Amino acid sequence: NTGTGKSALPYDDVGEVKVKASYSADGATIEGEGPFIAVPYAFAVSAPKPDARGFVAGAPFEATVTAQNAKKGTTRGFDVDLLPAGTTGIGIDNCVVDLFKGSVSPASASDFQDGVAAIKPAWSEAGHMGLKVSQDDFLGTKMATSGISGTGDCKDLGPFVPDYLQVEREPTSPVRPFD
């Protein structure tokens, strides 16, 4: 007997958890304790469907990021008020696979409350794109977590359309009436 044992410990939230275990037999008790850190399994990214025109390229649109556990439940402990400062920071980027690669600029992002944050990114190009959200470290674990909007094909958001088209005449070109 090595004095060790294994046990599955399901924990559906995130954060640092202290575990205390004891075993009693033949009048003797053995106790031990130690911490572990549970990280988000994934981030779910969702955005409302655009109106009939589509999203306007370059204009912020609303989306939601949810920190999830392995069962796709919301990890309510991923909360700015419950974790150390800077712990809930995320990166936001595009995962577009089209020929024209634009850029995502987060116009604003709320802090995570109960595992959910509102973001307002803007996409610089016309067409379709997807959002990728990631975090490289959680509570010093160096464990990365990410998520892609929709079904993961990186084309689920859109269409993004130009706000307007500008037509200009060359100054050296004569102006002629249409026949």
mmCIF file of C-alpha atoms in Angstrom:
data_model
loop_
_atom_site.group_PDB
_atom_site.id
_atom_site.type_symbol
_atom_site.label_atom_id
_atom_site.label_comp_id
_atom_site.label_asym_id
_atom_site.label_seq_id
_atom_site.Cartn_x
_atom_site.Cartn_y
_atom_site.Cartn_z
ATOM 1 C CA ASN A 1 0.000 0.000 0.000
ATOM 2 C CA THR A 2 1.464 3.361 -1.078
ATOM 3 C CA GLY A 3 -0.887 5.578 0.928
ATOM 4 C CA THR A 4 -2.323 7.242 -2.165
ATOM 5 C CA GLY A 5 -5.672 7.067 -3.834
ATOM 6 C CA LYS A 6 -7.512 8.493 -6.815
ATOM 7 C CA SER A 7 -10.987 9.872 -6.989
ATOM 8 C CA ALA A 8 -12.951 11.771 -9.631
ATOM 9 C CA LEU A 9 -14.040 15.137 -8.326
ATOM 10 C CA PRO A 10 -16.538 16.859 -10.622
ATOM 11 C CA TYR A 11 -16.626 20.632 -10.146
ATOM 12 C CA ASP A 12 -18.858 22.594 -12.510
ATOM 13 C CA ASP A 13 -17.553 26.081 -11.732
ATOM 14 C CA VAL A 14 -14.173 27.856 -11.871
ATOM 15 C CA GLY A 15 -11.699 29.096 -9.307
ATOM 16 C CA GLU A 16 -9.377 27.785 -6.644
ATOM 17 C CA VAL A 17 -10.920 25.093 -4.475
ATOM 18 C CA LYS A 18 -9.483 23.530 -1.344
ATOM 19 C CA VAL A 19 -10.161 19.832 -0.861
ATOM 20 C CA LYS A 20 -9.909 18.133 2.495
ATOM 21 C CA ALA A 21 -10.062 14.366 2.797
ATOM 22 C CA SER A 22 -9.921 11.974 5.699
ATOM 23 C CA TYR A 23 -9.966 8.237 6.189
ATOM 24 C CA SER A 24 -10.543 6.374 9.420
ATOM 25 C CA ALA A 25 -9.846 2.701 10.086
ATOM 26 C CA ASP A 26 -8.857 0.652 13.117
ATOM 27 C CA GLY A 27 -9.020 3.690 15.388
ATOM 28 C CA ALA A 28 -6.611 5.743 13.278
ATOM 29 C CA THR A 29 -7.505 8.737 11.094
ATOM 30 C CA ILE A 30 -5.513 9.975 8.145
ATOM 31 C CA GLU A 31 -6.216 13.491 6.883
ATOM 32 C CA GLY A 32 -4.917 15.582 4.020
ATOM 33 C CA GLU A 33 -5.829 18.689 2.143
ATOM 34 C CA GLY A 34 -4.753 20.608 -0.912
ATOM 35 C CA PRO A 35 -5.989 23.112 -3.473
ATOM 36 C CA PHE A 36 -6.796 22.721 -7.149
ATOM 37 C CA ILE A 37 -7.797 25.252 -9.772
ATOM 38 C CA ALA A 38 -10.739 24.663 -12.096
ATOM 39 C CA VAL A 39 -10.503 26.625 -15.365
ATOM 40 C CA PRO A 40 -13.253 27.426 -17.885
ATOM 41 C CA TYR A 41 -13.625 24.583 -20.372
ATOM 42 C CA ALA A 42 -14.600 26.898 -23.260
ATOM 43 C CA PHE A 43 -16.087 30.264 -24.152
ATOM 44 C CA ALA A 44 -19.377 30.402 -26.036
ATOM 45 C CA VAL A 45 -19.704 33.421 -28.326
ATOM 46 C CA SER A 46 -23.095 34.498 -29.599
ATOM 47 C CA ALA A 47 -24.514 37.485 -31.450
ATOM 48 C CA PRO A 48 -28.039 38.370 -32.522
ATOM 49 C CA LYS A 49 -28.996 37.918 -36.153
ATOM 50 C CA PRO A 50 -28.615 41.132 -38.182
ATOM 51 C CA ASP A 51 -31.604 42.973 -39.604
ATOM 52 C CA ALA A 52 -32.514 42.532 -43.277
ATOM 53 C CA ARG A 53 -29.713 44.880 -44.366
ATOM 54 C CA GLY A 54 -27.010 43.139 -42.311
ATOM 55 C CA PHE A 55 -24.392 44.452 -39.914
ATOM 56 C CA VAL A 56 -22.641 47.660 -40.982
ATOM 57 C CA ALA A 57 -18.919 47.140 -41.603
ATOM 58 C CA GLY A 58 -16.854 49.175 -39.162
ATOM 59 C CA ALA A 59 -19.755 49.785 -36.764
ATOM 60 C CA PRO A 60 -19.877 48.058 -33.360
ATOM 61 C CA PHE A 61 -22.385 45.235 -32.925
ATOM 62 C CA GLU A 62 -23.420 43.468 -29.756
ATOM 63 C CA ALA A 63 -22.287 39.981 -28.832
ATOM 64 C CA THR A 64 -22.140 37.888 -25.675
ATOM 65 C CA VAL A 65 -19.307 35.757 -24.294
ATOM 66 C CA THR A 66 -20.121 33.020 -21.757
ATOM 67 C CA ALA A 67 -17.504 31.079 -19.770
ATOM 68 C CA GLN A 68 -18.574 27.418 -19.801
ATOM 69 C CA ASN A 69 -17.810 24.160 -18.043
ATOM 70 C CA ALA A 70 -17.420 20.793 -19.794
ATOM 71 C CA LYS A 71 -21.206 20.262 -19.673
ATOM 72 C CA LYS A 72 -21.720 23.603 -21.533
ATOM 73 C CA GLY A 73 -23.154 25.141 -18.373
ATOM 74 C CA THR A 74 -22.275 28.695 -17.378
ATOM 75 C CA THR A 75 -19.450 28.979 -14.846
ATOM 76 C CA ARG A 76 -20.910 31.706 -12.631
ATOM 77 C CA GLY A 77 -17.668 31.928 -10.660
ATOM 78 C CA PHE A 78 -15.999 33.552 -13.699
ATOM 79 C CA ASP A 79 -16.924 36.916 -12.248
ATOM 80 C CA VAL A 80 -14.895 40.098 -11.877
ATOM 81 C CA ASP A 81 -16.187 40.516 -8.309
ATOM 82 C CA LEU A 82 -15.154 37.006 -7.207
ATOM 83 C CA LEU A 83 -11.705 36.598 -8.771
ATOM 84 C CA PRO A 84 -8.420 38.524 -8.440
ATOM 85 C CA ALA A 85 -8.025 41.632 -10.621
ATOM 86 C CA GLY A 86 -7.171 40.850 -14.245
ATOM 87 C CA THR A 87 -8.274 37.221 -14.040
ATOM 88 C CA THR A 88 -11.270 37.565 -16.361
ATOM 89 C CA GLY A 89 -9.447 39.359 -19.208
ATOM 90 C CA ILE A 90 -9.985 37.847 -22.661
ATOM 91 C CA GLY A 91 -8.641 38.374 -26.178
ATOM 92 C CA ILE A 92 -11.061 38.982 -29.048
ATOM 93 C CA ASP A 93 -10.103 38.322 -32.673
ATOM 94 C CA ASN A 94 -11.596 37.146 -35.952
ATOM 95 C CA CYS A 95 -11.289 33.644 -37.310
ATOM 96 C CA VAL A 96 -12.307 34.500 -40.857
ATOM 97 C CA VAL A 97 -11.206 32.138 -43.611
ATOM 98 C CA ASP A 98 -12.207 34.301 -46.595
ATOM 99 C CA LEU A 99 -9.766 35.914 -48.997
ATOM 100 C CA PHE A 100 -10.138 39.385 -47.443
ATOM 101 C CA LYS A 101 -9.010 39.425 -43.849
ATOM 102 C CA GLY A 102 -10.228 42.445 -41.959
ATOM 103 C CA SER A 103 -9.678 43.268 -38.361
ATOM 104 C CA VAL A 104 -11.787 43.140 -35.223
ATOM 105 C CA SER A 105 -11.601 46.094 -32.915
ATOM 106 C CA PRO A 106 -13.348 45.748 -29.568
ATOM 107 C CA ALA A 107 -15.266 48.982 -29.131
ATOM 108 C CA SER A 108 -16.110 48.056 -25.566
ATOM 109 C CA ALA A 109 -16.439 45.032 -23.315
ATOM 110 C CA SER A 110 -18.155 44.694 -19.984
ATOM 111 C CA ASP A 111 -16.639 42.830 -17.084
ATOM 112 C CA PHE A 112 -17.761 39.245 -16.595
ATOM 113 C CA GLN A 113 -20.683 38.981 -14.187
ATOM 114 C CA ASP A 114 -21.939 35.478 -13.313
ATOM 115 C CA GLY A 115 -19.883 34.021 -16.172
ATOM 116 C CA VAL A 116 -21.227 36.325 -18.920
ATOM 117 C CA ALA A 117 -19.803 39.452 -20.580
ATOM 118 C CA ALA A 118 -21.232 41.748 -23.244
ATOM 119 C CA ILE A 119 -18.845 42.812 -25.994
ATOM 120 C CA LYS A 120 -19.206 45.320 -28.826
ATOM 121 C CA PRO A 121 -16.654 44.449 -31.501
ATOM 122 C CA ALA A 122 -16.510 46.061 -34.933
ATOM 123 C CA TRP A 123 -15.529 44.219 -38.131
ATOM 124 C CA SER A 124 -13.657 46.280 -40.732
ATOM 125 C CA GLU A 125 -14.738 44.462 -43.905
ATOM 126 C CA ALA A 126 -17.846 43.487 -45.846
ATOM 127 C CA GLY A 127 -18.783 39.801 -45.953
ATOM 128 C CA HIS A 128 -19.055 37.144 -43.249
ATOM 129 C CA MET A 129 -16.765 36.418 -40.313
ATOM 130 C CA GLY A 130 -16.578 34.663 -36.985
ATOM 131 C CA LEU A 131 -15.350 35.738 -33.576
ATOM 132 C CA LYS A 132 -12.693 33.932 -31.581
ATOM 133 C CA VAL A 133 -12.360 34.596 -27.870
ATOM 134 C CA SER A 134 -9.393 33.289 -25.903
ATOM 135 C CA GLN A 135 -7.588 33.425 -22.602
ATOM 136 C CA ASP A 136 -4.012 32.173 -22.220
ATOM 137 C CA ASP A 137 -3.809 31.896 -18.445
ATOM 138 C CA PHE A 138 -6.281 31.497 -15.596
ATOM 139 C CA LEU A 139 -5.108 31.957 -12.018
ATOM 140 C CA GLY A 140 -1.528 31.100 -12.941
ATOM 141 C CA THR A 141 -2.312 27.705 -14.475
ATOM 142 C CA LYS A 142 -1.056 28.642 -17.989
ATOM 143 C CA MET A 143 -4.031 26.666 -19.303
ATOM 144 C CA ALA A 144 -5.545 28.210 -22.438
ATOM 145 C CA THR A 145 -9.283 28.446 -23.057
ATOM 146 C CA SER A 146 -10.963 29.579 -26.261
ATOM 147 C CA GLY A 147 -14.231 29.610 -28.128
ATOM 148 C CA ILE A 148 -15.521 30.410 -31.609
ATOM 149 C CA SER A 149 -18.881 31.910 -32.472
ATOM 150 C CA GLY A 150 -21.620 29.755 -33.975
ATOM 151 C CA THR A 151 -20.803 26.340 -35.311
ATOM 152 C CA GLY A 152 -17.092 27.042 -35.605
ATOM 153 C CA ASP A 153 -16.952 27.550 -39.385
ATOM 154 C CA CYS A 154 -15.787 31.156 -38.877
ATOM 155 C CA LYS A 155 -18.441 32.490 -41.258
ATOM 156 C CA ASP A 156 -21.503 32.591 -39.031
ATOM 157 C CA LEU A 157 -21.682 36.353 -38.384
ATOM 158 C CA GLY A 158 -22.947 38.601 -41.137
ATOM 159 C CA PRO A 159 -23.456 39.690 -43.676
ATOM 160 C CA PHE A 160 -21.458 42.835 -43.023
ATOM 161 C CA VAL A 161 -22.278 45.495 -45.601
ATOM 162 C CA PRO A 162 -20.689 48.842 -46.457
ATOM 163 C CA ASP A 163 -22.257 51.805 -44.685
ATOM 164 C CA TYR A 164 -22.248 53.759 -47.932
ATOM 165 C CA LEU A 165 -20.583 53.786 -51.344
ATOM 166 C CA GLN A 166 -18.801 56.887 -52.513
ATOM 167 C CA VAL A 167 -18.641 57.602 -56.237
ATOM 168 C CA GLU A 168 -16.301 60.282 -57.514
ATOM 169 C CA ARG A 169 -15.676 61.644 -60.982
ATOM 170 C CA GLU A 170 -12.147 62.094 -62.249
ATOM 171 C CA PRO A 171 -11.582 65.866 -62.515
ATOM 172 C CA THR A 172 -10.164 65.523 -66.036
ATOM 173 C CA SER A 173 -13.120 63.522 -67.353
ATOM 174 C CA PRO A 174 -15.753 65.506 -69.227
ATOM 175 C CA VAL A 175 -19.302 65.306 -67.974
ATOM 176 C CA ARG A 176 -21.686 64.131 -70.715
ATOM 177 C CA PRO A 177 -25.402 63.598 -70.447
ATOM 178 C CA PHE A 178 -26.764 60.053 -70.782
ATOM 179 C CA ASP A 179 -28.475 59.254 -74.081
#
